[in-house]
Amino acid sequence: MASSSCSTSMLHRGSFNPKQIKNCNKELTFNHSSFCCKSSDHCKSLSATTDIKPSRLLLLNEKSMKWKQTSKFSLKNSVQCRALEIENKPSFTIGKKFQLGDVIEAQQFDRDTLSAIFDVAREMEKIEKNSPGSQILKGYLMATLFYEPSTRTRLSFESAMKRLGGEVLTTENAREFSSAAKGETLEDSIRTVEGYSDIIVMRHFESGSAKRAAATANIPIINAGDGPGQHPTQLREGITLAFCPMQALLDVYTIEREIGKLDGIKVGLVGDLANGRTVRSLAYLLAKYQDVKIYFVSPEVVKMKDDIKEYLTSKGVEWEETSDLMEVASKCDVLYQTRIQRERFGERIDLYEEARGKYIMDRDILGVMQKHAVVMHPLPRLDEITVDVDADPRAAYFRQAKNGLYIRMALLKLLLVGW
């Protein structure tokens, strides 16, 4: 096939994404048997043969390859190519171990890992709908250790485990009804509970508690939320987060499912942006995608904190702070509404009342939204989305909650049995 350019690219399992290089007049196709590595451990150059006929490039090992403009080598048909360099990359091969030992924070995930997890989540959706008797996790036991009540999150995890054939040990309010009330340390509680289970899902009121649990346990820990939001823990890359990695994962998954893409989207984050764990973690993950613009719409007292804004700027993500919800709604692909969290204001009821009810998602706002756009909400809602919005197909928040089941099924499967 004639071509005016050749390609260098990153070659990942099942994909070939070219970048143009000048001065090559053939398009080359290879198969696995044509590659000969000169070094068994860290291969820096390869030789290849080809008959210049259509075939797919199949990468069957656990690494990825990158074209580099190093010394040329010749093929049998006198077509010149370039040397290849092999780089270690995470393996998403079926049967391989999941590269994460715990799920603690949004910072653990890159684009490739997110995409691979979403693929597994789609498989989990098929299992949930078509194979209700799945036994993937038969013989495994999950403990839900919730020091902060969240019936929806706990039930979603328990449903995910049971739908894959696993069993559950559960506590709704460990802060009040466990040995923690007697003064037991978190570390001692974790050491005890890990003796009863194969994986622990924990929700805690103290920032950094999930990291402490993961450092203590010899079994996987999943962070179902830690920290109240107003006293976040300092993390690498200069960003502070009150963690809600599970919600952020299911939110990004939902956006991809609803909009069909993650690059080139506009997202409006509305409501309590200062205390909301969900919007902070979501903003962090959205920064991993290209040409994303984020709008912040909130009362003055609960504006998005500067650390997130500075992080987005450092990653080249465009953001805008505005008070005009109607205008934002007309531009966005996703309008992500959140409630004003009364429990985060302590005794400052005056500040809560000042913020509450300022931005309401109703039929008027819905009327200016684009036809393909969606409304999301981490739930529970109070009055920030009126019930008459529910019937509109753009109201995605209950589908979003259901997607949480598939993400949790995927992560339980990955952490316990691998890809």
Short mmCIF file of N, CA and C in Angstrom, two decimals, residues 35-39 42-48 70-71 73 82-86:
data_model
loop_
_atom_site.label_atom_id
_atom_site.label_comp_id
_atom_site.label_asym_id
_atom_site.label_seq_id
_atom_site.Cartn_x
_atom_site.Cartn_y
_atom_site.Cartn_z
N PHE A 35 9.36 -11.06 14.64
CA PHE A 35 10.22 -10.30 15.51
C PHE A 35 11.26 -11.20 16.17
N CYS A 36 12.53 -10.74 16.20
CA CYS A 36 13.60 -11.48 16.87
C CYS A 36 14.29 -10.53 17.83
N CYS A 37 14.19 -10.81 19.10
CA CYS A 37 14.79 -9.93 20.10
C CYS A 37 16.23 -10.34 20.36
N LYS A 38 17.14 -9.37 20.41
CA LYS A 38 18.54 -9.67 20.62
C LYS A 38 18.89 -9.87 22.08
N SER A 39 18.02 -9.42 22.98
CA SER A 39 18.29 -9.57 24.41
C SER A 39 17.06 -10.12 25.09
N HIS A 42 16.10 -6.97 28.46
CA HIS A 42 15.76 -5.60 28.10
C HIS A 42 16.12 -5.39 26.63
N CYS A 43 15.18 -5.69 25.79
CA CYS A 43 15.44 -5.65 24.35
C CYS A 43 15.45 -4.22 23.86
N LYS A 44 16.52 -3.84 23.17
CA LYS A 44 16.65 -2.50 22.65
C LYS A 44 16.51 -2.43 21.13
N SER A 45 16.72 -3.56 20.43
CA SER A 45 16.52 -3.52 18.98
C SER A 45 16.00 -4.86 18.51
N LEU A 46 15.30 -4.82 17.38
CA LEU A 46 14.68 -6.01 16.84
C LEU A 46 14.95 -6.09 15.35
N SER A 47 14.97 -7.30 14.79
CA SER A 47 14.97 -7.44 13.34
C SER A 47 13.62 -8.00 12.94
N ALA A 48 13.22 -7.76 11.70
CA ALA A 48 11.90 -8.20 11.28
C ALA A 48 11.92 -8.60 9.82
N THR A 70 16.39 5.01 15.74
CA THR A 70 17.74 4.55 15.99
C THR A 70 18.28 4.01 14.68
N SER A 71 19.33 3.17 14.73
CA SER A 71 19.93 2.70 13.48
C SER A 71 18.95 1.85 12.69
N PHE A 73 17.57 -1.07 10.06
CA PHE A 73 17.92 -2.44 9.69
C PHE A 73 17.05 -2.83 8.52
N ARG A 82 12.87 0.87 11.23
CA ARG A 82 13.61 1.41 12.35
C ARG A 82 13.67 0.40 13.49
N ALA A 83 14.63 0.59 14.36
CA ALA A 83 14.72 -0.28 15.52
C ALA A 83 13.55 -0.03 16.46
N LEU A 84 13.25 -1.01 17.26
CA LEU A 84 12.18 -0.92 18.24
C LEU A 84 12.77 -0.98 19.64
N GLU A 85 12.17 -0.21 20.52
CA GLU A 85 12.56 -0.29 21.92
C GLU A 85 11.36 -0.79 22.71
N ILE A 86 11.59 -1.72 23.61
CA ILE A 86 10.51 -2.28 24.41
C ILE A 86 10.52 -1.65 25.80
#
